[in-house]
Structures are given as structure tokens and as C-alpha cells.
Amino acid sequence: MSPLLITLTDSIKAGRRKQAVEGTQAALGEELPPQDILASLIAGMNDVGRRFKANEIFVPEVLIAARAMKDSMGLLEPVLVKAGIEPDYTAIIGTVEGDLHDIGKNLVGMMWKGANFKVVDLGINVPASRFAEAAQEHNANIVGLSALLTTTMDAMAESVSAIIAAKLPNTKVMVGGAPITQEFSDSIGAHGFAPDAASAVDIARQFVGDN
Ligand code: B1M
């Protein structure tokens, strides 16, 4: 592999934003294949996810790495689009109705982007019907629901029911957030639960058979 791409992966791992941007510019300048540049960025974020899950790093480090990834992707994306290379899978994400917490939801969205999913973020306080409409509109592979309040767990259950009722054969529902457990996820009929943002990537990959 080109030494430039190895350095690029290391820049993402370390969350070095300026170095990641310069590395992406240099790789594009050398006309390295854009999918190889993308793969080296994803490899960096995969490592960040692994260390986050192992409690070797914490939320701030993940956010810093995700920001470096985002800025590099800003340069790479137009080149990928021009070359006709787009993410294979689409994920919708949002915080359920009545709930305004978005830090964890944003982290999951960033990690999904880092794993090369197209992410449509519906924001906070999202009504159940909106999740179902968006899943249909974007032909989503995954709908991710986040809830941080015990009082909004009912809204999560309603959202899952609305998405399942829309009978979308290719759409799987993932739930998460501090009060959510595997048992609760099973009880409301979600397809999967992730306790943290790194596991949300693993489950998303399992959903689309890409693991
Ligand atoms: Co709020 N709040 N808050 N709050 N707040 C909590 C959640 C609370 C536990 C604090 C407490 O009392 N100890 C408590 C809930 C109690 C309960 O329901 N049992 C609480 C409360 C009561 C409230 C208010 C009602 C307070 C009030 O007004 N009286 C109010 C409600 C507003 C509303 O939503 N309607 C409120 C408001 C707020 C702020 C606006 C001030 C602010 C939110 C800012 C924002 O999000 N932009 C806030 C904050 C910051 C918190 C705490 C301190 C931190 C939450 C957070 O961001 N954690 C929180 C206490 C705490 O957790 N220590 C608290 C960091 C984040 C990275 O973790 O979101 O858990 P988390 O995400 C993790 C995983 O859960 C998982 O991955 C993430 C990363 O690994 N995950 C998913 C999350 N979503 C996922 C989705 C997935 C998969 C995994 O798949 C799709």
C-alpha cells in the first residue's frame, strides 16, 4: 500500500485533522484511486471504533477522529461522486419524539458515515410517522432510533411499530440510548440493539450482510 495511505489511516486513528486533510489532498494529487483513499480513511475509523469498544479511548477522542474523517471526506466525496462511487447502503437516524438529546445519536451517525454508509439525519424530537416516511423515501437499509429518557421509551416503541407497519422488506430497525437494553429492544420488535456507537457499526454491517 502507498505510504501516503498508511499515513492517512494513522492520521484518522490519531484524530489529526490537519494532517488527515493534507494527506487526502496529497493522495488526490498523486491520483491514487479514490476507493483506496476511502478504504484508508475507513480503516482509521474502524480502529477508532475498536478502541472505543475496548474502553481504550472515550467519546472526545471519537468525536475528534470523526471530525478529521468528515473533513477528509469533504475533499474526497466530489471525486467519488464523479467516479460514480457512492455508498452502497443508506441509514436513517433520529432521536424519538419528546426527546432532545442528540450527542449519542450524532456519534452513531458519524461512525456510520465513517463506515461508508449514507446517513440521513432526521434530528431530534422525530415523530414515529416521520421515521416510516423517511425510510420509504430513501429506501433505507437501516433506521436508527435513539432515546435518552425513560419517558420517551414509549415513543421509541411507537416508532418501531410505525416502521414495521410500513412493511419495507429491506429495512431493519436498530435502537439505542442510555435507558435501552437488549430486552427492551426485543420486546418492541426492533431488529437490533447497540449499546454504543462502535457496536452500532458492527450491527449495521450485520444488517446489510457486510461483515
Ligand atoms: Co438530559 N437527561 N435532560 N440533557 N442528560 C439525562 C439523559 C439524565 C440521565 C440525567 C440525569 O438525571 N442523571 C436524565 C434522564 C433520566 C431518565 O430518563 N431516567 C435527563 C433528564 C431528566 C433531562 C431533562 C428532563 C432535564 C429537565 O429539563 N428537567 C431534559 C429533557 C429534555 C428532552 O429531551 N425533552 C434534559 C435536557 C438535557 C440537555 C438539553 C441539557 C442536554 C442534552 C444536550 C444534547 O444532547 N444536545 C442533556 C444532557 C447532556 C444529559 C446527560 C448529562 C448526557 C447525555 C449524553 O449526551 N451522553 C445525561 C446524563 C448522563 O448520561 N450522564 C442526561 C453522552 C452520549 C455520548 O451518550 O447519549 O448515552 P449517549 O449515547 C451513547 C449510547 O447510549 C449509544 O451510543 C452512544 C455513544 O456510545 N447510543 C446509541 C445512543 N443512541 C444510540 C442509537 C443507536 C445505537 C446506540 O442505534 C440507532
mmCIF file of C-alpha atoms and ligand atoms in Angstrom:
data_model
loop_
_atom_site.group_PDB
_atom_site.id
_atom_site.type_symbol
_atom_site.label_atom_id
_atom_site.label_comp_id
_atom_site.label_asym_id
_atom_site.label_seq_id
_atom_site.Cartn_x
_atom_site.Cartn_y
_atom_site.Cartn_z
ATOM 1 C CA MET A 1 0.000 0.000 0.000
ATOM 2 C CA SER A 2 1.168 3.556 -0.700
ATOM 3 C CA PRO A 3 2.971 5.106 2.312
ATOM 4 C CA LEU A 4 0.692 8.126 1.819
ATOM 5 C CA LEU A 5 -2.377 5.977 2.560
ATOM 6 C CA ILE A 6 -0.760 4.346 5.589
ATOM 7 C CA THR A 7 -0.058 7.824 6.985
ATOM 8 C CA LEU A 8 -3.639 8.846 6.181
ATOM 9 C CA THR A 9 -5.032 5.904 8.163
ATOM 10 C CA ASP A 10 -2.749 6.848 11.076
ATOM 11 C CA SER A 11 -3.930 10.485 10.923
ATOM 12 C CA ILE A 12 -7.565 9.388 11.323
ATOM 13 C CA LYS A 13 -6.672 6.965 14.122
ATOM 14 C CA ALA A 14 -4.954 9.812 15.986
ATOM 15 C CA GLY A 15 -7.668 12.360 15.099
ATOM 16 C CA ARG A 16 -5.087 14.651 13.466
ATOM 17 C CA ARG A 17 -7.435 16.771 11.381
ATOM 18 C CA LYS A 18 -4.903 18.990 9.555
ATOM 19 C CA GLN A 19 -2.673 16.021 8.735
ATOM 20 C CA ALA A 20 -5.680 13.994 7.519
ATOM 21 C CA VAL A 21 -6.819 16.802 5.223
ATOM 22 C CA GLU A 22 -3.299 17.338 3.863
ATOM 23 C CA GLY A 23 -2.879 13.580 3.412
ATOM 24 C CA THR A 24 -6.151 13.366 1.483
ATOM 25 C CA GLN A 25 -5.106 16.313 -0.694
ATOM 26 C CA ALA A 26 -1.730 14.671 -1.362
ATOM 27 C CA ALA A 27 -3.352 11.304 -2.209
ATOM 28 C CA LEU A 28 -5.761 13.027 -4.604
ATOM 29 C CA GLY A 29 -2.833 14.984 -6.089
ATOM 30 C CA GLU A 30 -0.990 11.711 -6.717
ATOM 31 C CA GLU A 31 -4.187 10.450 -8.416
ATOM 32 C CA LEU A 32 -4.400 7.401 -6.148
ATOM 33 C CA PRO A 33 -7.690 5.513 -6.740
ATOM 34 C CA PRO A 34 -10.412 7.322 -4.727
ATOM 35 C CA GLN A 35 -11.770 3.998 -3.417
ATOM 36 C CA ASP A 36 -8.300 3.231 -1.980
ATOM 37 C CA ILE A 37 -8.241 6.631 -0.263
ATOM 38 C CA LEU A 38 -11.729 5.918 1.116
ATOM 39 C CA ALA A 39 -10.623 2.481 2.330
ATOM 40 C CA SER A 40 -7.692 4.002 4.215
ATOM 41 C CA LEU A 41 -9.995 6.524 5.944
ATOM 42 C CA ILE A 42 -12.460 3.738 6.860
ATOM 43 C CA ALA A 43 -9.585 1.617 8.221
ATOM 44 C CA GLY A 44 -8.701 4.514 10.536
ATOM 45 C CA MET A 45 -12.281 4.831 11.813
ATOM 46 C CA ASN A 46 -12.555 1.036 12.243
ATOM 47 C CA ASP A 47 -9.573 1.195 14.551
ATOM 48 C CA VAL A 48 -11.150 4.111 16.461
ATOM 49 C CA GLY A 49 -14.345 2.039 16.886
ATOM 50 C CA ARG A 50 -12.389 -0.967 18.116
ATOM 51 C CA ARG A 51 -10.504 1.064 20.740
ATOM 52 C CA PHE A 52 -13.711 2.847 21.844
ATOM 53 C CA LYS A 53 -15.401 -0.515 22.418
ATOM 54 C CA ALA A 54 -12.376 -1.750 24.363
ATOM 55 C CA ASN A 55 -12.535 1.403 26.570
ATOM 56 C CA GLU A 56 -9.058 2.404 25.401
ATOM 57 C CA ILE A 57 -10.410 5.772 24.187
ATOM 58 C CA PHE A 58 -13.577 7.757 25.022
ATOM 59 C CA VAL A 59 -16.247 9.996 23.431
ATOM 60 C CA PRO A 60 -13.997 13.098 22.945
ATOM 61 C CA GLU A 61 -11.345 11.117 21.033
ATOM 62 C CA VAL A 62 -14.023 9.519 18.862
ATOM 63 C CA LEU A 63 -15.533 12.939 18.079
ATOM 64 C CA ILE A 64 -12.089 14.320 17.178
ATOM 65 C CA ALA A 65 -11.352 11.375 14.859
ATOM 66 C CA ALA A 66 -14.820 11.655 13.295
ATOM 67 C CA ARG A 67 -14.186 15.346 12.590
ATOM 68 C CA ALA A 68 -10.890 14.518 10.848
ATOM 69 C CA MET A 69 -12.755 11.875 8.816
ATOM 70 C CA LYS A 70 -15.533 14.357 7.959
ATOM 71 C CA ASP A 71 -13.093 16.994 6.659
ATOM 72 C CA SER A 72 -11.201 14.420 4.595
ATOM 73 C CA MET A 73 -14.489 13.098 3.208
ATOM 74 C CA GLY A 74 -15.405 16.668 2.221
ATOM 75 C CA LEU A 75 -12.451 16.616 -0.192
ATOM 76 C CA LEU A 76 -12.905 13.035 -1.323
ATOM 77 C CA GLU A 77 -16.677 12.984 -1.823
ATOM 78 C CA PRO A 78 -16.819 15.071 -5.054
ATOM 79 C CA VAL A 79 -14.151 12.809 -6.569
ATOM 80 C CA LEU A 80 -16.056 9.669 -5.531
ATOM 81 C CA VAL A 81 -19.290 11.059 -6.961
ATOM 82 C CA LYS A 82 -17.531 11.979 -10.231
ATOM 83 C CA ALA A 83 -16.158 8.434 -10.434
ATOM 84 C CA GLY A 84 -19.669 7.060 -9.791
ATOM 85 C CA ILE A 85 -18.634 5.549 -6.432
ATOM 86 C CA GLU A 86 -21.336 6.021 -3.828
ATOM 87 C CA PRO A 87 -22.091 4.303 -0.527
ATOM 88 C CA ASP A 88 -23.899 1.020 -1.081
ATOM 89 C CA TYR A 89 -26.202 1.436 1.916
ATOM 90 C CA THR A 90 -28.442 4.134 3.379
ATOM 91 C CA ALA A 91 -29.186 4.622 7.063
ATOM 92 C CA ILE A 92 -31.722 6.982 8.610
ATOM 93 C CA ILE A 93 -31.145 8.172 12.160
ATOM 94 C CA GLY A 94 -33.035 10.323 14.644
ATOM 95 C CA THR A 95 -33.936 10.885 18.285
ATOM 96 C CA VAL A 96 -37.515 9.873 19.056
ATOM 97 C CA GLU A 97 -40.415 12.241 19.727
ATOM 98 C CA GLY A 98 -40.274 14.131 23.013
ATOM 99 C CA ASP A 99 -36.508 13.657 23.329
ATOM 100 C CA LEU A 100 -33.992 16.426 22.613
ATOM 101 C CA HIS A 101 -30.742 14.580 23.399
ATOM 102 C CA ASP A 102 -28.558 14.261 20.313
ATOM 103 C CA ILE A 103 -24.919 13.758 21.330
ATOM 104 C CA GLY A 104 -25.054 9.938 21.253
ATOM 105 C CA LYS A 105 -27.228 9.943 18.127
ATOM 106 C CA ASN A 106 -24.717 12.213 16.347
ATOM 107 C CA LEU A 107 -21.868 9.955 17.382
ATOM 108 C CA VAL A 108 -23.625 6.908 15.927
ATOM 109 C CA GLY A 109 -24.329 8.856 12.691
ATOM 110 C CA MET A 110 -20.673 9.884 12.413
ATOM 111 C CA MET A 111 -19.464 6.334 12.971
ATOM 112 C CA TRP A 112 -21.878 5.050 10.320
ATOM 113 C CA LYS A 113 -20.547 7.656 7.886
ATOM 114 C CA GLY A 114 -17.039 6.544 8.830
ATOM 115 C CA ALA A 115 -18.060 3.015 7.832
ATOM 116 C CA ASN A 116 -19.224 4.360 4.438
ATOM 117 C CA PHE A 117 -22.985 4.371 4.986
ATOM 118 C CA LYS A 118 -25.003 7.236 3.518
ATOM 119 C CA VAL A 119 -26.620 8.787 6.601
ATOM 120 C CA VAL A 120 -29.839 10.816 6.577
ATOM 121 C CA ASP A 121 -30.161 12.568 9.948
ATOM 122 C CA LEU A 122 -33.741 13.477 10.873
ATOM 123 C CA GLY A 123 -32.593 15.325 14.004
ATOM 124 C CA ILE A 124 -34.319 15.294 17.395
ATOM 125 C CA ASN A 125 -37.955 15.039 18.547
ATOM 126 C CA VAL A 126 -38.854 12.985 15.465
ATOM 127 C CA PRO A 127 -42.478 11.708 15.238
ATOM 128 C CA ALA A 128 -42.979 7.970 14.593
ATOM 129 C CA SER A 129 -44.619 8.602 11.212
ATOM 130 C CA ARG A 130 -41.615 10.646 10.014
ATOM 131 C CA PHE A 131 -39.240 7.705 10.556
ATOM 132 C CA ALA A 132 -41.502 5.462 8.473
ATOM 133 C CA GLU A 133 -41.892 8.079 5.702
ATOM 134 C CA ALA A 134 -38.142 8.728 5.531
ATOM 135 C CA ALA A 135 -37.369 5.004 5.418
ATOM 136 C CA GLN A 136 -39.687 4.685 2.418
ATOM 137 C CA GLU A 137 -38.492 7.885 0.728
ATOM 138 C CA HIS A 138 -34.799 6.902 0.927
ATOM 139 C CA ASN A 139 -35.297 3.154 0.528
ATOM 140 C CA ALA A 140 -33.281 2.857 3.729
ATOM 141 C CA ASN A 141 -31.437 -0.290 4.717
ATOM 142 C CA ILE A 142 -31.393 0.798 8.355
ATOM 143 C CA VAL A 143 -33.440 3.095 10.569
ATOM 144 C CA GLY A 144 -31.692 4.014 13.815
ATOM 145 C CA LEU A 145 -33.668 5.321 16.783
ATOM 146 C CA SER A 146 -32.097 6.956 19.811
ATOM 147 C CA ALA A 147 -33.750 7.690 23.181
ATOM 148 C CA LEU A 148 -32.139 9.013 26.361
ATOM 149 C CA LEU A 149 -35.184 9.406 28.608
ATOM 150 C CA THR A 150 -37.144 6.606 30.232
ATOM 151 C CA THR A 151 -40.238 8.714 29.407
ATOM 152 C CA THR A 152 -39.512 8.556 25.649
ATOM 153 C CA MET A 153 -39.104 4.773 25.507
ATOM 154 C CA ASP A 154 -42.822 4.545 24.606
ATOM 155 C CA ALA A 155 -42.220 6.876 21.667
ATOM 156 C CA MET A 156 -39.424 4.532 20.570
ATOM 157 C CA ALA A 157 -41.831 1.584 20.693
ATOM 158 C CA GLU A 158 -44.356 3.565 18.601
ATOM 159 C CA SER A 159 -41.671 4.462 16.064
ATOM 160 C CA VAL A 160 -40.602 0.837 15.693
ATOM 161 C CA SER A 161 -44.254 -0.184 15.191
ATOM 162 C CA ALA A 162 -44.766 2.534 12.551
ATOM 163 C CA ILE A 163 -41.675 1.423 10.608
ATOM 164 C CA ILE A 164 -42.609 -2.289 10.824
ATOM 165 C CA ALA A 165 -46.207 -1.444 9.779
ATOM 166 C CA ALA A 166 -44.848 0.209 6.614
ATOM 167 C CA LYS A 167 -43.725 -3.320 5.559
ATOM 168 C CA LEU A 168 -40.420 -2.321 3.992
ATOM 169 C CA PRO A 169 -38.688 -5.603 3.140
ATOM 170 C CA ASN A 170 -35.148 -4.151 3.001
ATOM 171 C CA THR A 171 -35.332 -2.029 6.144
ATOM 172 C CA LYS A 172 -34.008 -3.103 9.531
ATOM 173 C CA VAL A 173 -34.559 -1.109 12.730
ATOM 174 C CA MET A 174 -31.821 -0.508 15.308
ATOM 175 C CA VAL A 175 -32.374 1.090 18.705
ATOM 176 C CA GLY A 176 -30.027 2.527 21.308
ATOM 177 C CA GLY A 177 -29.534 5.097 24.028
ATOM 178 C CA ALA A 178 -28.738 5.038 27.747
ATOM 179 C CA PRO A 179 -32.025 3.507 29.062
ATOM 180 C CA ILE A 180 -32.358 0.981 26.212
ATOM 181 C CA THR A 181 -31.497 -2.691 26.727
ATOM 182 C CA GLN A 182 -31.491 -5.787 24.536
ATOM 183 C CA GLU A 183 -34.612 -6.999 26.414
ATOM 184 C CA PHE A 184 -36.468 -3.760 25.690
ATOM 185 C CA SER A 185 -35.352 -3.854 22.059
ATOM 186 C CA ASP A 186 -36.683 -7.433 21.735
ATOM 187 C CA SER A 187 -39.938 -6.510 23.483
ATOM 188 C CA ILE A 188 -40.751 -3.719 20.990
ATOM 189 C CA GLY A 189 -39.804 -5.790 17.935
ATOM 190 C CA ALA A 190 -36.667 -3.905 16.845
ATOM 191 C CA HIS A 191 -34.271 -5.935 14.702
ATOM 192 C CA GLY A 192 -31.231 -4.939 16.743
ATOM 193 C CA PHE A 193 -29.847 -3.037 19.700
ATOM 194 C CA ALA A 194 -26.413 -1.462 20.115
ATOM 195 C CA PRO A 195 -25.094 -0.315 23.496
ATOM 196 C CA ASP A 196 -22.580 2.120 21.945
ATOM 197 C CA ALA A 197 -21.605 3.791 18.682
ATOM 198 C CA ALA A 198 -18.906 1.262 17.760
ATOM 199 C CA SER A 199 -21.298 -1.669 18.255
ATOM 200 C CA ALA A 200 -23.845 0.267 16.140
ATOM 201 C CA VAL A 201 -21.384 -0.051 13.233
ATOM 202 C CA ASP A 202 -20.979 -3.804 13.811
ATOM 203 C CA ILE A 203 -24.775 -4.328 13.918
ATOM 204 C CA ALA A 204 -25.298 -2.117 10.844
ATOM 205 C CA ARG A 205 -22.759 -4.208 8.921
ATOM 206 C CA GLN A 206 -24.504 -7.406 10.076
ATOM 207 C CA PHE A 207 -27.860 -5.991 8.917
ATOM 208 C CA VAL A 208 -26.576 -5.473 5.372
ATOM 209 C CA GLY A 209 -24.535 -8.702 5.364
ATOM 210 C CA ASP A 210 -21.296 -6.744 5.034
ATOM 211 C CA ASN A 211 -19.252 -8.012 7.978
HETATM 212 CO CO1 B1M B 1 -30.552 15.241 29.914
HETATM 213 N N1 B1M B 1 -31.021 13.678 30.994
HETATM 214 N N2 B1M B 1 -32.364 16.002 30.255
HETATM 215 N N3 B1M B 1 -29.930 16.786 28.946
HETATM 216 N N4 B1M B 1 -28.853 14.478 30.019
HETATM 217 C C1 B1M B 1 -30.032 12.618 31.054
HETATM 218 C C2 B1M B 1 -30.251 11.586 29.959
HETATM 219 C C3 B1M B 1 -30.291 12.040 32.522
HETATM 220 C C4 B1M B 1 -29.869 10.570 32.697
HETATM 221 C C5 B1M B 1 -29.609 12.960 33.554
HETATM 222 C C6 B1M B 1 -29.880 12.545 34.983
HETATM 223 O O1 B1M B 1 -30.911 12.848 35.526
HETATM 224 N N5 B1M B 1 -28.969 11.837 35.602
HETATM 225 C C7 B1M B 1 -31.829 12.281 32.687
HETATM 226 C C8 B1M B 1 -32.738 11.146 32.211
HETATM 227 C C9 B1M B 1 -33.336 10.364 33.368
HETATM 228 C C10 B1M B 1 -34.220 9.298 32.886
HETATM 229 O O2 B1M B 1 -34.986 9.429 31.984
HETATM 230 N N6 B1M B 1 -34.118 8.169 33.547
HETATM 231 C C11 B1M B 1 -32.019 13.541 31.868
HETATM 232 C C12 B1M B 1 -33.101 14.431 32.015
HETATM 233 C C13 B1M B 1 -34.094 14.119 33.133
HETATM 234 C C14 B1M B 1 -33.276 15.586 31.213
HETATM 235 C C15 B1M B 1 -34.382 16.641 31.292
HETATM 236 C C16 B1M B 1 -35.800 16.083 31.533
HETATM 237 C C17 B1M B 1 -33.972 17.635 32.378
HETATM 238 C C18 B1M B 1 -35.007 18.692 32.683
HETATM 239 O O3 B1M B 1 -35.260 19.531 31.859
HETATM 240 N N7 B1M B 1 -35.569 18.557 33.853
HETATM 241 C C19 B1M B 1 -34.272 17.334 29.924
HETATM 242 C C20 B1M B 1 -35.142 16.638 28.854
HETATM 243 C C21 B1M B 1 -35.162 17.358 27.541
HETATM 244 C C22 B1M B 1 -35.814 16.488 26.492
HETATM 245 O O4 B1M B 1 -35.134 15.692 25.900
HETATM 246 N N8 B1M B 1 -37.106 16.615 26.312
HETATM 247 C C23 B1M B 1 -32.819 17.128 29.617
HETATM 248 C C24 B1M B 1 -32.051 18.012 28.855
HETATM 249 C C25 B1M B 1 -30.709 17.872 28.591
HETATM 250 C C26 B1M B 1 -29.861 18.928 27.882
HETATM 251 C C27 B1M B 1 -30.604 19.660 26.761
HETATM 252 C C28 B1M B 1 -29.428 19.926 28.929
HETATM 253 C C29 B1M B 1 -28.610 18.075 27.444
HETATM 254 C C30 B1M B 1 -28.730 17.488 26.024
HETATM 255 C C31 B1M B 1 -27.862 18.207 25.013
HETATM 256 C C32 B1M B 1 -27.825 17.464 23.703
HETATM 257 O O5 B1M B 1 -27.974 16.267 23.606
HETATM 258 N N9 B1M B 1 -27.596 18.242 22.655
HETATM 259 C C33 B1M B 1 -28.662 16.910 28.423
HETATM 260 C C34 B1M B 1 -27.562 16.054 28.701
HETATM 261 C C35 B1M B 1 -26.237 16.437 28.092
HETATM 262 C C36 B1M B 1 -27.685 14.900 29.511
HETATM 263 C C37 B1M B 1 -26.569 13.950 30.001
HETATM 264 C C38 B1M B 1 -25.797 14.723 31.076
HETATM 265 C C39 B1M B 1 -25.584 13.447 28.975
HETATM 266 C C40 B1M B 1 -26.222 12.719 27.782
HETATM 267 C C41 B1M B 1 -25.155 12.485 26.738
HETATM 268 O O6 B1M B 1 -25.046 13.208 25.782
HETATM 269 N N10 B1M B 1 -24.269 11.477 26.960
HETATM 270 C C42 B1M B 1 -27.404 12.744 30.602
HETATM 271 C C43 B1M B 1 -26.785 12.150 31.853
HETATM 272 C C44 B1M B 1 -25.717 11.138 31.515
HETATM 273 O O7 B1M B 1 -25.881 10.344 30.595
HETATM 274 N N11 B1M B 1 -24.685 11.157 32.261
HETATM 275 C C45 B1M B 1 -28.777 13.313 30.685
HETATM 276 C C46 B1M B 1 -23.114 11.204 26.089
HETATM 277 C C47 B1M B 1 -23.532 10.338 24.897
HETATM 278 C C48 B1M B 1 -22.328 10.053 24.006
HETATM 279 O O8 B1M B 1 -24.023 9.120 25.407
HETATM 280 O O9 B1M B 1 -26.349 9.565 24.515
HETATM 281 O O10 B1M B 1 -25.883 7.554 26.009
HETATM 282 P P1 B1M B 1 -25.444 8.511 24.980
HETATM 283 O O11 B1M B 1 -25.071 7.680 23.664
HETATM 284 C C49 B1M B 1 -24.279 6.521 23.678
HETATM 285 C C50 B1M B 1 -25.083 5.225 23.799
HETATM 286 O O12 B1M B 1 -26.246 5.368 24.576
HETATM 287 C C51 B1M B 1 -25.326 4.802 22.392
HETATM 288 O O13 B1M B 1 -24.153 5.243 21.709
HETATM 289 C C52 B1M B 1 -23.688 6.462 22.267
HETATM 290 C C53 B1M B 1 -22.181 6.508 22.215
HETATM 291 O O14 B1M B 1 -21.577 5.322 22.575
HETATM 292 N N12 B1M B 1 -26.472 5.269 21.624
HETATM 293 C C54 B1M B 1 -26.918 4.518 20.567
HETATM 294 C C55 B1M B 1 -27.183 6.411 21.681
HETATM 295 N N13 B1M B 1 -28.107 6.416 20.710
HETATM 296 C C56 B1M B 1 -27.955 5.281 20.001
HETATM 297 C C57 B1M B 1 -28.633 4.783 18.875
HETATM 298 C C58 B1M B 1 -28.229 3.549 18.362
HETATM 299 C C59 B1M B 1 -27.212 2.810 18.959
HETATM 300 C C60 B1M B 1 -26.534 3.288 20.059
HETATM 301 O O15 B1M B 1 -28.794 2.979 17.293
HETATM 302 C C61 B1M B 1 -29.551 3.751 16.436
#
